Coordinates of C-alpha atoms in Angstrom, one line a residue:
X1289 CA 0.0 0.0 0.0
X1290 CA 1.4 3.4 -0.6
X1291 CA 2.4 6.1 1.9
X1292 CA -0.2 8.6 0.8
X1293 CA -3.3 6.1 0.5
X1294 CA -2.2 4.7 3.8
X1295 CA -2.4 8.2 5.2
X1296 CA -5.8 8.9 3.4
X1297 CA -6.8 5.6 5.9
X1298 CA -5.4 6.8 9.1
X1299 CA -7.1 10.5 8.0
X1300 CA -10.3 9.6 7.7
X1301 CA -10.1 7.8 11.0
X1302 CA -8.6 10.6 12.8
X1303 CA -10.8 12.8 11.1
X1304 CA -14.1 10.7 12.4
X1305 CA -12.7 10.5 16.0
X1306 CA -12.2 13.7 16.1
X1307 CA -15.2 15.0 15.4
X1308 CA -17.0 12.9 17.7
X1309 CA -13.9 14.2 20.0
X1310 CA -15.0 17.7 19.2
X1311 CA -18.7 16.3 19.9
X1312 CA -17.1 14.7 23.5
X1313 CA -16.0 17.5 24.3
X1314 CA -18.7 19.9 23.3
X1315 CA -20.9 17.6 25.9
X1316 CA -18.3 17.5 28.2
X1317 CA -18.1 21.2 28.3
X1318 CA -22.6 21.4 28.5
X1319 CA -22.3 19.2 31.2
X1320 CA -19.9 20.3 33.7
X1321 CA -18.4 23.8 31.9
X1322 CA -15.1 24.9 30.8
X1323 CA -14.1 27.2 33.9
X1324 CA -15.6 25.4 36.7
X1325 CA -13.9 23.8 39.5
X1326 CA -15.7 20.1 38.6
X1327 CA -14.0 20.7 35.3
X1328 CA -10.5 21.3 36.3
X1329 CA -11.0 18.2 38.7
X1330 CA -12.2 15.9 36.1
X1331 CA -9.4 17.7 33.9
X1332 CA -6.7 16.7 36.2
X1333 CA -7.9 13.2 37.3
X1334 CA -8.4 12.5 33.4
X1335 CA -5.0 13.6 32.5
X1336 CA -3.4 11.8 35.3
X1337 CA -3.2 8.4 33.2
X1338 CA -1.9 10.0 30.1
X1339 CA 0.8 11.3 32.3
X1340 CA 1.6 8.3 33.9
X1341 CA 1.6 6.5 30.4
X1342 CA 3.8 8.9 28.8
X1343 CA 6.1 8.7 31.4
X1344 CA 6.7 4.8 31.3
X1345 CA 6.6 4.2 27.5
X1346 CA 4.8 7.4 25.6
X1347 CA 7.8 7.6 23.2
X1348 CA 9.6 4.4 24.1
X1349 CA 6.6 2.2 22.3
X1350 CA 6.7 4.5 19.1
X1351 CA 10.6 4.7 19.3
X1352 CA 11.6 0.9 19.9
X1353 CA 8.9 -1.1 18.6
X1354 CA 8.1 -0.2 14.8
X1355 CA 12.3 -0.4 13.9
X1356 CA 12.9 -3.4 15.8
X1357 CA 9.6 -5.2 14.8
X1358 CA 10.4 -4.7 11.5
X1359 CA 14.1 -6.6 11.9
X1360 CA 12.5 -9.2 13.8
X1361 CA 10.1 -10.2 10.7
X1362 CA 13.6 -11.6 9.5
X1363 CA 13.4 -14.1 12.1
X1364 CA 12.6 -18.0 11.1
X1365 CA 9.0 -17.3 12.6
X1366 CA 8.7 -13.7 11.4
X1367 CA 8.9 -12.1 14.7
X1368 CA 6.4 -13.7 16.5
X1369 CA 8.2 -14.9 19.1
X1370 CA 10.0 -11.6 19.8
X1371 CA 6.6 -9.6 19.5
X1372 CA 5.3 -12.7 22.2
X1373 CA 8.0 -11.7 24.6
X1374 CA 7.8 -7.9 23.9
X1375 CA 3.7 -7.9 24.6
X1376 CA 4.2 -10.1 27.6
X1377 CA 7.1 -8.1 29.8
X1378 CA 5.2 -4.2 28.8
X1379 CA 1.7 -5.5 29.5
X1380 CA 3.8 -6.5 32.9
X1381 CA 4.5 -3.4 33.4
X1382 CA 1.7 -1.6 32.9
X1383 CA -0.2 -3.5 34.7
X1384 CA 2.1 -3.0 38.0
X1385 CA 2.4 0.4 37.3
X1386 CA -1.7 0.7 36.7
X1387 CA -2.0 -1.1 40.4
X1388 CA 0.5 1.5 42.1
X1389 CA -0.6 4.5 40.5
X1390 CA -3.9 3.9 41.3
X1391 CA -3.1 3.0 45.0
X1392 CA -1.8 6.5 45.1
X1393 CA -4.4 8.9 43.2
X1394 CA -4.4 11.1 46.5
X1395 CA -0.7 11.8 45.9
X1396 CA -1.0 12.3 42.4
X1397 CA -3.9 15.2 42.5
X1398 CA -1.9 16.8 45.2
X1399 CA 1.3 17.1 43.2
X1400 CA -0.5 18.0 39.9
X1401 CA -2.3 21.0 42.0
X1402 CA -1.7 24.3 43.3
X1403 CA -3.9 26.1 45.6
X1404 CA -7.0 24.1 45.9
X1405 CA -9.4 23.7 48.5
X1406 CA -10.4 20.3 50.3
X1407 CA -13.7 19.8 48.5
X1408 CA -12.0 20.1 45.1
X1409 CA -9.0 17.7 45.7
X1410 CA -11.8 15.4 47.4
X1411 CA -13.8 15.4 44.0
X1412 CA -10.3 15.2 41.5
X1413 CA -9.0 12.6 43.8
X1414 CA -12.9 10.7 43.3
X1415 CA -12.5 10.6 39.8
X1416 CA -8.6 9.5 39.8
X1417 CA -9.6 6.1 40.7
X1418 CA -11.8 5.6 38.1
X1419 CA -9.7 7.1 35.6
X1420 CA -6.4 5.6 36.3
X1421 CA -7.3 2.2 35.2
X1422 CA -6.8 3.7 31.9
X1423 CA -3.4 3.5 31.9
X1424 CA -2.9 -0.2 31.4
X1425 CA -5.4 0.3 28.6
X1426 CA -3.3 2.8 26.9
X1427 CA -0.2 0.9 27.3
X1428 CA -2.2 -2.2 25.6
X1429 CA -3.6 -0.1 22.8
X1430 CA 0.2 1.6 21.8
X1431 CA 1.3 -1.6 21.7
X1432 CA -1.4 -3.7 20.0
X1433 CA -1.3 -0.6 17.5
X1434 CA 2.6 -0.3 16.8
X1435 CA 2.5 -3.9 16.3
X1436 CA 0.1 -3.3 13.3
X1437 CA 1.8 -0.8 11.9
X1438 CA 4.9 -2.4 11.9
X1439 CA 2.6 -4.8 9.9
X1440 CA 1.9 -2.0 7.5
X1441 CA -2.0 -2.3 8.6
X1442 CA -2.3 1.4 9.7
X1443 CA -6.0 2.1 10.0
X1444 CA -6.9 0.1 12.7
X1445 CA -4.9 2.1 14.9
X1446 CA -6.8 5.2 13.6
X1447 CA -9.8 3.9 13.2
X1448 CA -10.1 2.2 17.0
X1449 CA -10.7 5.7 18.9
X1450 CA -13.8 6.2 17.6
X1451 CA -15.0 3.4 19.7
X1452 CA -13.8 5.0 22.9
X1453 CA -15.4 8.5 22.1
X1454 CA -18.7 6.8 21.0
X1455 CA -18.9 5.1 24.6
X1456 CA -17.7 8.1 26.3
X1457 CA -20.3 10.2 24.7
X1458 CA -23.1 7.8 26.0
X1459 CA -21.7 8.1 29.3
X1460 CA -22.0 11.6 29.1
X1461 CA -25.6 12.0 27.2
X1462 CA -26.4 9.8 30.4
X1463 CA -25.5 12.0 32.9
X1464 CA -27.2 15.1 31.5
X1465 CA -30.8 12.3 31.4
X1466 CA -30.2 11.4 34.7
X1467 CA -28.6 14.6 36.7
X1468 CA -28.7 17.4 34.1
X1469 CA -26.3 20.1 32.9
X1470 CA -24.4 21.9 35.2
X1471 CA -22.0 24.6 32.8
X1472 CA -21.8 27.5 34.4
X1473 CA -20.7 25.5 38.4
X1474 CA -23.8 26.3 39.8
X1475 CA -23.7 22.9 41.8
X1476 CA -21.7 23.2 44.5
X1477 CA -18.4 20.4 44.6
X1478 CA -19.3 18.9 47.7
X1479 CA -22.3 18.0 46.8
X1480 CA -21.2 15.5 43.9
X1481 CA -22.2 11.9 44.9
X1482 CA -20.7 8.2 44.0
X1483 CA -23.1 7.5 41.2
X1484 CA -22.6 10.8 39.6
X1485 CA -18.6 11.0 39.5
X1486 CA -18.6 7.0 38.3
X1487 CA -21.2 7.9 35.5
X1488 CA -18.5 10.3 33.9
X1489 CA -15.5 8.5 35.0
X1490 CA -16.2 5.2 34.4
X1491 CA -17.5 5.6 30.7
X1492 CA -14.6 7.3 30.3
X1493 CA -12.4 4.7 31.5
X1494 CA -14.6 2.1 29.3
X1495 CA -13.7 4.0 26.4
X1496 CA -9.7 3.5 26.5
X1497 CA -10.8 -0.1 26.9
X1498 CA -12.7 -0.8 24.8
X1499 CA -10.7 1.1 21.8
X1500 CA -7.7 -1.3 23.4
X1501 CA -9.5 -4.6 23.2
X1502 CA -11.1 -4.0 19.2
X1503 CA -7.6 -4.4 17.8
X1504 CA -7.2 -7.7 18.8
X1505 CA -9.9 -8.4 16.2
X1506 CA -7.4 -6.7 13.7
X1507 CA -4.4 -8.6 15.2
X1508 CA -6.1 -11.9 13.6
X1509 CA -6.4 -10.4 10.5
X1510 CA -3.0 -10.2 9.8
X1511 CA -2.0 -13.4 11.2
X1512 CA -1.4 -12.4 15.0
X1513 CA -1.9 -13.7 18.0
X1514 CA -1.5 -12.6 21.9
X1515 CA 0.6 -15.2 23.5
X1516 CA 2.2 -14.9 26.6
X1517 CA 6.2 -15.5 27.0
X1518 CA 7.8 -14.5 29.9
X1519 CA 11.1 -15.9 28.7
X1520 CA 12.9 -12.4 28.0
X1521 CA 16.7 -13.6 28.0
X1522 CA 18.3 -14.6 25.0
X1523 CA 15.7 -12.8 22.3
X1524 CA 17.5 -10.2 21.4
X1525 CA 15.3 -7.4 24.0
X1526 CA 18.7 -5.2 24.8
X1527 CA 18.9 -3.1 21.4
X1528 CA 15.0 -2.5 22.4
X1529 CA 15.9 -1.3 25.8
X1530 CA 18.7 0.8 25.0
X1531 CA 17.3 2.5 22.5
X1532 CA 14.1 2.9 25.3
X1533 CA 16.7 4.2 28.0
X1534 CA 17.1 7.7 26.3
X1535 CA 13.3 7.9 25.0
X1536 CA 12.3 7.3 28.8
X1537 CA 14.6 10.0 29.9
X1538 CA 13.3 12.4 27.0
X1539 CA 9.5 11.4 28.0
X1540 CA 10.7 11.9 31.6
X1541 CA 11.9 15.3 30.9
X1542 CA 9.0 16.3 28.8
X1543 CA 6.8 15.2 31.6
X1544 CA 8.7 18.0 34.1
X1545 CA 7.5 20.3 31.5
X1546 CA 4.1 19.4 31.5
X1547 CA 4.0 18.9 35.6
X1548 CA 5.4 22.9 35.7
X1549 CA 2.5 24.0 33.6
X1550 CA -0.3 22.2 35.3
X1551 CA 0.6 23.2 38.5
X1552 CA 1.1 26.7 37.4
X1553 CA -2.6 26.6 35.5
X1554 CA -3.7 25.2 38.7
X1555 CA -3.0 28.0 40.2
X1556 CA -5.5 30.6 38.8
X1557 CA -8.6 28.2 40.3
X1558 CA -8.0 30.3 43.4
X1559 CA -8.2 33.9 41.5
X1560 CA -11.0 33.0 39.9
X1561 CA -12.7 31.9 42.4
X1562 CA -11.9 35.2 44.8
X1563 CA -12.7 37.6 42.0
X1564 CA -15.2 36.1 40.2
X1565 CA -14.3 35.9 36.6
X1566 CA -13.7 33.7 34.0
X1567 CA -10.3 32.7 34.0
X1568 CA -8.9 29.9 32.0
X1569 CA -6.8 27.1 33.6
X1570 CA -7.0 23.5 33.3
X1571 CA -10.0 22.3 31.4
X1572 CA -9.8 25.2 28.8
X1573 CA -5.9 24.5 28.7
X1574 CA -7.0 21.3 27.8
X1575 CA -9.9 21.8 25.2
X1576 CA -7.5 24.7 23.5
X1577 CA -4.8 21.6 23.4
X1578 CA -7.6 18.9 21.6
X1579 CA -8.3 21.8 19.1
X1580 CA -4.7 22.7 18.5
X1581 CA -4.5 18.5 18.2
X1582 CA -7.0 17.8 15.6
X1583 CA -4.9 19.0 12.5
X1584 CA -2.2 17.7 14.0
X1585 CA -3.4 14.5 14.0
X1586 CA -5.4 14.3 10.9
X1587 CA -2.4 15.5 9.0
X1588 CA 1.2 15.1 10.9
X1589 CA 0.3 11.9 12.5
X1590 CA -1.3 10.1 9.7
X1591 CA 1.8 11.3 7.6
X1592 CA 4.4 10.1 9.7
X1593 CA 2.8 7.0 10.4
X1594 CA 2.7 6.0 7.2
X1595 CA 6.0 6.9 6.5
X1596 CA 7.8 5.6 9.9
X1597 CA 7.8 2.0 8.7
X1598 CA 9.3 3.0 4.9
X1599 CA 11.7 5.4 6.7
X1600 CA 12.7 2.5 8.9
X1601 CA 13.1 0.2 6.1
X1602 CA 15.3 2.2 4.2
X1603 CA 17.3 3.4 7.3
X1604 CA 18.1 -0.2 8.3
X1605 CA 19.0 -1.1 4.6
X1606 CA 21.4 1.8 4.8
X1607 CA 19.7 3.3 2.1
X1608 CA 20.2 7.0 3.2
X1609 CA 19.1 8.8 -0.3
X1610 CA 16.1 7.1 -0.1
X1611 CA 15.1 7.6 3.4
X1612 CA 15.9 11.1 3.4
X1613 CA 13.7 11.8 0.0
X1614 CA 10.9 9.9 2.1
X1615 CA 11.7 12.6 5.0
X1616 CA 11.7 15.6 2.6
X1617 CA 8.6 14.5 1.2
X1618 CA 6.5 14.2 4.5
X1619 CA 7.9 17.6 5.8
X1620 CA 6.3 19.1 3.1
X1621 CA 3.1 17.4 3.1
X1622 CA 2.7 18.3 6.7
X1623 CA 3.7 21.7 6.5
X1624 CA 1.6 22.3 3.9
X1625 CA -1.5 21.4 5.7
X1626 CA -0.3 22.5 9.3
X1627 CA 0.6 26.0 7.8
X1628 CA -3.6 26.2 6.6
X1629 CA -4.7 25.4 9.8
X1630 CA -2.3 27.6 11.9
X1631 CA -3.9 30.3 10.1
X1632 CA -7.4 29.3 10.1
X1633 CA -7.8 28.5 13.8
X1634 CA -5.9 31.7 14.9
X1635 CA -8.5 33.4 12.6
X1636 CA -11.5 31.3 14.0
X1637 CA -10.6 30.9 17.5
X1638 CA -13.8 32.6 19.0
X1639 CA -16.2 31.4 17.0
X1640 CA -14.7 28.0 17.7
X1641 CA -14.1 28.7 20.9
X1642 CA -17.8 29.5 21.4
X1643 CA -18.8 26.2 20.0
X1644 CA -17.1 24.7 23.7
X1645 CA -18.7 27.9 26.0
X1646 CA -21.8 29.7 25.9
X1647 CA -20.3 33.1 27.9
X1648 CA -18.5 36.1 25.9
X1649 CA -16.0 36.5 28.8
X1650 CA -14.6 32.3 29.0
X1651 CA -15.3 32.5 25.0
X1652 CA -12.5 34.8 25.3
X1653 CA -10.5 33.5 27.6
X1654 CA -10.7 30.3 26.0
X1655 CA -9.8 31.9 22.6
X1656 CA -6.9 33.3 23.6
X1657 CA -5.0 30.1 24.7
X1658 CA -6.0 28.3 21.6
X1659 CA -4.0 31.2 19.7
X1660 CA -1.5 31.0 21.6
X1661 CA -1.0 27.5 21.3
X1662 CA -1.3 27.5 17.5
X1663 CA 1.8 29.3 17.0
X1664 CA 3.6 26.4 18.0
X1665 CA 1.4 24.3 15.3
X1666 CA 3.9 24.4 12.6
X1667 CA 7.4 23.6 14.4
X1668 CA 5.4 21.1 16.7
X1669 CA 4.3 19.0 13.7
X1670 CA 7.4 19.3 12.3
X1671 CA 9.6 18.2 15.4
X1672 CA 7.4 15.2 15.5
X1673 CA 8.4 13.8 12.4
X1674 CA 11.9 14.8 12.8
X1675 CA 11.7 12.7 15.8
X1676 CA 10.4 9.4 14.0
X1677 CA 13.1 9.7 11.7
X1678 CA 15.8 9.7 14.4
X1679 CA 13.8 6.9 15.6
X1680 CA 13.9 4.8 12.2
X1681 CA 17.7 5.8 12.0
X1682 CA 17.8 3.6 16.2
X1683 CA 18.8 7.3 17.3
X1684 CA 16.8 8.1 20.6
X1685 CA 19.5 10.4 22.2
X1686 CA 19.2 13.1 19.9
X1687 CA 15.9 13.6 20.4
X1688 CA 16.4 13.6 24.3
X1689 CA 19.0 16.3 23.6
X1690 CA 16.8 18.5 22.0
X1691 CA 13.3 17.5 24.4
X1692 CA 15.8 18.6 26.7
X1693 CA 16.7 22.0 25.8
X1694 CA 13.0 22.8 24.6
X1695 CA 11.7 21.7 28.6
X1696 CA 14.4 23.6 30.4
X1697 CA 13.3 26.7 28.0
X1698 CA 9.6 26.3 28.8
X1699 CA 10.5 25.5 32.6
X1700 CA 12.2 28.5 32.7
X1701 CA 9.8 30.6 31.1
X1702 CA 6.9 29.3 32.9
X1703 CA 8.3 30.4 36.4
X1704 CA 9.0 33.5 34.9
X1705 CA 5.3 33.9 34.2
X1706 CA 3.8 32.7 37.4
X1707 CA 5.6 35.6 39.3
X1708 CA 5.0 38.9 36.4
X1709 CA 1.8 37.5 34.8
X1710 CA -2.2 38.1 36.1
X1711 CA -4.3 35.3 36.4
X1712 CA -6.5 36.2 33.6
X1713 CA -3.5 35.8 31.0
X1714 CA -1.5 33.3 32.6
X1715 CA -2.8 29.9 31.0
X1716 CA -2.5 31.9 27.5
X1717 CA 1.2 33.1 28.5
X1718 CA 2.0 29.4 29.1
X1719 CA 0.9 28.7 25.8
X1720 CA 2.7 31.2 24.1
X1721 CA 6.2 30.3 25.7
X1722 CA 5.4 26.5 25.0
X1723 CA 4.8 27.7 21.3
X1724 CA 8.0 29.7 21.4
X1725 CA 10.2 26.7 23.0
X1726 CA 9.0 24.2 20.6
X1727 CA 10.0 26.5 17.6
X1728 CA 13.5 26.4 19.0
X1729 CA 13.5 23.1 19.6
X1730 CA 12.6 22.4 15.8
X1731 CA 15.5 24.7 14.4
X1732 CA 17.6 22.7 16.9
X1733 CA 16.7 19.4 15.7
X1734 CA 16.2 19.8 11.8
X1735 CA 20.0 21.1 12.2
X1736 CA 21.0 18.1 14.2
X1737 CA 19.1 15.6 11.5
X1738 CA 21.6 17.6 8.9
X1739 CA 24.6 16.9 10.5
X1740 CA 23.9 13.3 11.2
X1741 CA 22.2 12.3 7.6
X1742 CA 23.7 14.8 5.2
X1743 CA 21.7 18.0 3.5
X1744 CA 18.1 17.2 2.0
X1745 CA 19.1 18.4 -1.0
X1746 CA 16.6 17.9 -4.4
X1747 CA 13.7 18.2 -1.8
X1748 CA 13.5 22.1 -2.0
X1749 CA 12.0 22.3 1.8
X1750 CA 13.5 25.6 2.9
X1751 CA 11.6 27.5 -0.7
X1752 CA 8.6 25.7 0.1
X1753 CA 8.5 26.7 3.4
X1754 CA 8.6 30.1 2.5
X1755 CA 6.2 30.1 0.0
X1756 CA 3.9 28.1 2.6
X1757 CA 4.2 30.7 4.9
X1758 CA 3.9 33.6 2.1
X1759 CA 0.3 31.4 1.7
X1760 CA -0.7 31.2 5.0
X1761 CA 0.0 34.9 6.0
X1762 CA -2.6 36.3 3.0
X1763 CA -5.1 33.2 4.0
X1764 CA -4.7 34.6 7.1
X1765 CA -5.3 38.5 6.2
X1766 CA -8.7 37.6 4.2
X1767 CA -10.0 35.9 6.9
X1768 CA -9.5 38.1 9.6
X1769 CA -10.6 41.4 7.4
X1770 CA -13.9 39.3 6.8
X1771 CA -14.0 38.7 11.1
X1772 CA -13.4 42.4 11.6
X1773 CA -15.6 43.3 9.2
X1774 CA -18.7 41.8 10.0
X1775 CA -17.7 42.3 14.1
X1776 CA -18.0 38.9 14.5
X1777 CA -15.4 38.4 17.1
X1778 CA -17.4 40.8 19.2
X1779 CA -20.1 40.1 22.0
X1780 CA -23.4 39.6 20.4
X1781 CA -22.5 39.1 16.9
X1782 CA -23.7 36.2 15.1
X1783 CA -21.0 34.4 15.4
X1784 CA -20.6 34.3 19.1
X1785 CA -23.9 34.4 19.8
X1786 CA -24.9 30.9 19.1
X1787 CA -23.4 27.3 18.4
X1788 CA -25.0 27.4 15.1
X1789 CA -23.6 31.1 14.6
X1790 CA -20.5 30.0 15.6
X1791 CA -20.1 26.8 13.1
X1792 CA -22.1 29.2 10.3
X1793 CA -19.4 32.0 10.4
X1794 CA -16.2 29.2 11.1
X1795 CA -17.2 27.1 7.8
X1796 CA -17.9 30.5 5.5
X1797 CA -14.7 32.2 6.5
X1798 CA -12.8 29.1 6.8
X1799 CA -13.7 28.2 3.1
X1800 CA -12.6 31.7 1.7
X1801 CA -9.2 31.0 3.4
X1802 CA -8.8 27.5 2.2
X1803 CA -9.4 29.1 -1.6
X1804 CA -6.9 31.9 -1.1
X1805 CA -4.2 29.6 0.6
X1806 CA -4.6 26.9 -2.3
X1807 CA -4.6 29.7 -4.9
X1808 CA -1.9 31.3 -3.0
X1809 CA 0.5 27.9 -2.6
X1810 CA -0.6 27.5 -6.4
X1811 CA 0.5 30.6 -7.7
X1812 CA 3.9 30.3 -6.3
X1813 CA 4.5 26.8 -7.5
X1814 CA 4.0 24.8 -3.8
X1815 CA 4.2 21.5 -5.5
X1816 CA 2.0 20.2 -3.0
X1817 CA -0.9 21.8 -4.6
X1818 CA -0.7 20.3 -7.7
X1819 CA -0.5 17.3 -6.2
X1820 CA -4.0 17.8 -4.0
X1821 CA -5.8 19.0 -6.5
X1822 CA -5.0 16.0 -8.7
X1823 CA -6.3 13.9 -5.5
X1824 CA -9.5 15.7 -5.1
X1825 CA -10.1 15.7 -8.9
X1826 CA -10.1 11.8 -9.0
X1827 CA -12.1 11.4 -5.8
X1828 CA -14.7 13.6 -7.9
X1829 CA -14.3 11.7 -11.3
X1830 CA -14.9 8.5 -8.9
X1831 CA -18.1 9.8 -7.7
X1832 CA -19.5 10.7 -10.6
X1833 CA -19.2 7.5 -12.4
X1834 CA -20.8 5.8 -9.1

């Protein structure tokens, strides 16, 4: 299968979770708010497993498994025996690690906190234990997934979230039939019982499994199966764990980073709650971060994935031209997409922002840390594949070199904030310097890639980039003279004064951007036009013969 109908797969996936993400969390926010203190404590307990996860094998699973999967199908019994002993000592771990954690979900809130009173730790802490179970669940989905694409069976791994969200949106719809809506905190935290709190944790908690347990359906597909082999010596598991050692360091570090900012954002739960406002910290630090996600992960991910195990291939075959054409190519694929969006959302982000809130003043606040985030869309995207390509080449300690210097910028930047900045602006600040520290870190690591693989020369990225950017900054200008124009990112307009206003005004303007960005890349000879308008011209001539 090719790399770009492969990444058509994984897209449309990501693209259907997504939305019903987008729906998730649109329900989410109706049901418990966006600036509340029930949703900063479901915020934190449901982040708590994703932290844990990352911090035992986030990167290590993507970094080890595809490269050393794909030698082991070389093996007499093409790798099953390896991928038997490799499935058998993580789920080990995870499963120890899902026991402890768990045990000490009181700890956990407490250190990912700042500032909050009893009744809210009580209530985060409440839904910790029902959340954490979802670690071992990630753990099983990463690795059930990475198998498969190792397999070259991408869409599964795609496709599998949209289980979880479907589950997790019943378990909210049921909430709102059984307790109602509560988005604006009028229900005081104390007063949350058992059955409530296990309504919207434990749904949530069934999604990760169940989105885990479908891909062993998939795993017999190819020819899999889940056996258990707890004899580790002798199969060739060192090259995996030293090449884990300095992701699990890198995801270590990263996770310092992302401790710093929650427990700063934590802090402005006490402002708001002495002055009254609408300040953003940890839920709408959270929904800004799943709208700065969702190009990300139609686009960048689906791209990379689809070219890690190629890159891999070509990397272990010492068949450098090759791999870094492959790399050249997916650069420029994602930038052209993540350039579109960088500028759209930045454009859009009240309207969109008032798809998630129903008030002008947390519209706003809200709005301002998803622009702040999306100037980090670009280099973030890009640092991502760089990484995987460093990965495929069994490099893990580069990318720790430059995780490192990209946390100890944002660590030091974030302090800074949390002593000059107000409440009202601090989440947005954080975003801003975490935008600004991952652009450094991408200019760090595309030189690094350079000086270890040679100039990407033929693959014209540095022009393109430029005329991407040339693109994006005129999309960008037509969209927000139309905004201006029309007042609609003021209080009362259309746009912000309804959901259906909202999505109206984001789909209009959004469209007259995506025709002057694909007239704009066109015009100045963005190869990658061409190339999707060649795409989209078949998909029609397909449909009309139907």
């Amino acid at each position: 299968m090719s790399t770009g109908r492969s990444s058509l797969i994984m897209a449309a996936g990501t693209v259907t979770s997504r939305v019903l993400g987008f729906v998730r969390a649109v329900l989410l926010a109706a049901t418990i708010g966006v600036t509340t203190d029930a949703a900063d404590a479901f915020g934190v307990a449901n982040q708590l497993p994703n932290n844990v996860y990352a911090i035992i094998a986030g990167g290590v699973l993507n970094a080890v498994l595809v490269p050393q999967i794909v030698k082991a199908r070389s093996h007499h019994d093409g790798g099953q025996g390896y991928i038997d002993r490799l499935v058998t000592l993580i789920l080990v771990v995870f499963a120890s690690a899902t026991v402890l954690t768990t045990v000490a979900a009181p700890w956990l809130v407490s250190l990912y906190t700042s500032g909050w009173s009893a009744d809210q730790l009580a209530l985060a802490t409440a839904f910790a234990y029902w959340c954490l179970p979802q670690l071992f669940f990630y753990g099983l989905y990463s690795l059930l997934g990475e198998v498969l694409n190792a397999r070259s069976a991408f869409g599964p791994f795609m496709w599998a979230p949209v289980l979880n969200n479907i589950v997790a949106i019943g378990g909210l719809a049921a909430y709102v039939v059984l307790f109602g809506a509560d988005p604006t905190g009028e229900r005081a935290i104390s007063g949350w019982g058992a059955d409530q709190i296990s309504i919207i944790a434990a749904t949530a908690t069934a999604g990760v499994a169940a989105q885990a347990l479908i891909l062993l359906l998939f795993w017999k597909r190819v020819g899999l199966k889940l056996g258990v082999n707890f004899k580790w010596r002798g199969v060739g598991l060192r090259p995996a764990a030293k090449a884990a050692s300095w992701t699990l360091g890198m995801v270590l570090v990263t996770q310092i980073g992302g401790l710093v900012q929650t427990v700063v954002a934590s802090s402005t739960v006490a402002a708001r709650a002495a002055e009254g406002l609408a300040i953003a910290s940890i839920a709408a630090s959270s929904i800004a971060w799943l709208i700065f996600m969702l190009p990300h992960s139609i686009a960048t991910v689906s791209i990379a994935t689809a070219s890690f195990t190629k890159i891999s291939t070509h990397a272990a075959d010492g068949e450098l031209d090759h791999f870094k054409r492959q790399v050249g190519a997916s650069l420029r694929a994602i930038l052209a997409f993540s350039f579109f969006a960088t500028a759209a959302l930045m454009v859009l982000a009240y309207p969109v922002s008032r798809v998630f809130v129903g008030e002008y003043p947390a519209t706003v606040a809200l709005g301002n840390v998803l622009i702040a985030f999306m100037v980090g869309l670009v280099p973030f995207s890009f640092v991502f594949m760089l990484q995987r390509a460093f990965y495929a080449l069994e490099d893990t300690r580069t990318p720790f070199i430059f995780t490192t210097i990209q946390t100890v910028l944002f660590v030091g930047a974030a302090l800074v904030i949390s002593q000059t900045i107000e409440p009202r602006w601090l989440v947005a600040a954080l975003a801003l310097a975490s935008s600004l520290s991952i652009l450094v870190q991408a200019i760090i690591a595309y030189r690094l890639l350079r000086r270890k693989v040679g100039a990407f020369e033929g693959v014209g990225l540095s022009g393109a980039t430029t005329r991407m950017l040339t693109a994006a900054v005129l999309s960008g200008a037509a969209g927000a003279g139309i905004l201006v124009g029309t007042s609609s990112h003021l209080a009362g307009s259309f746009a912000l004064s309804s959901v259906l206003g909202a999505v109206t005004v984001s789909a209009g303007i959004g469209a007259v951007m995506l025709v002057v960005y694909f007239v704009g890349i066109a015009l100045l000879g963005v190869e990658e036009s061409w190339t999707a308008w060649r795409a989209v011209a078949k998909a029609f001539k397909g449909i009309t013969r139907r």
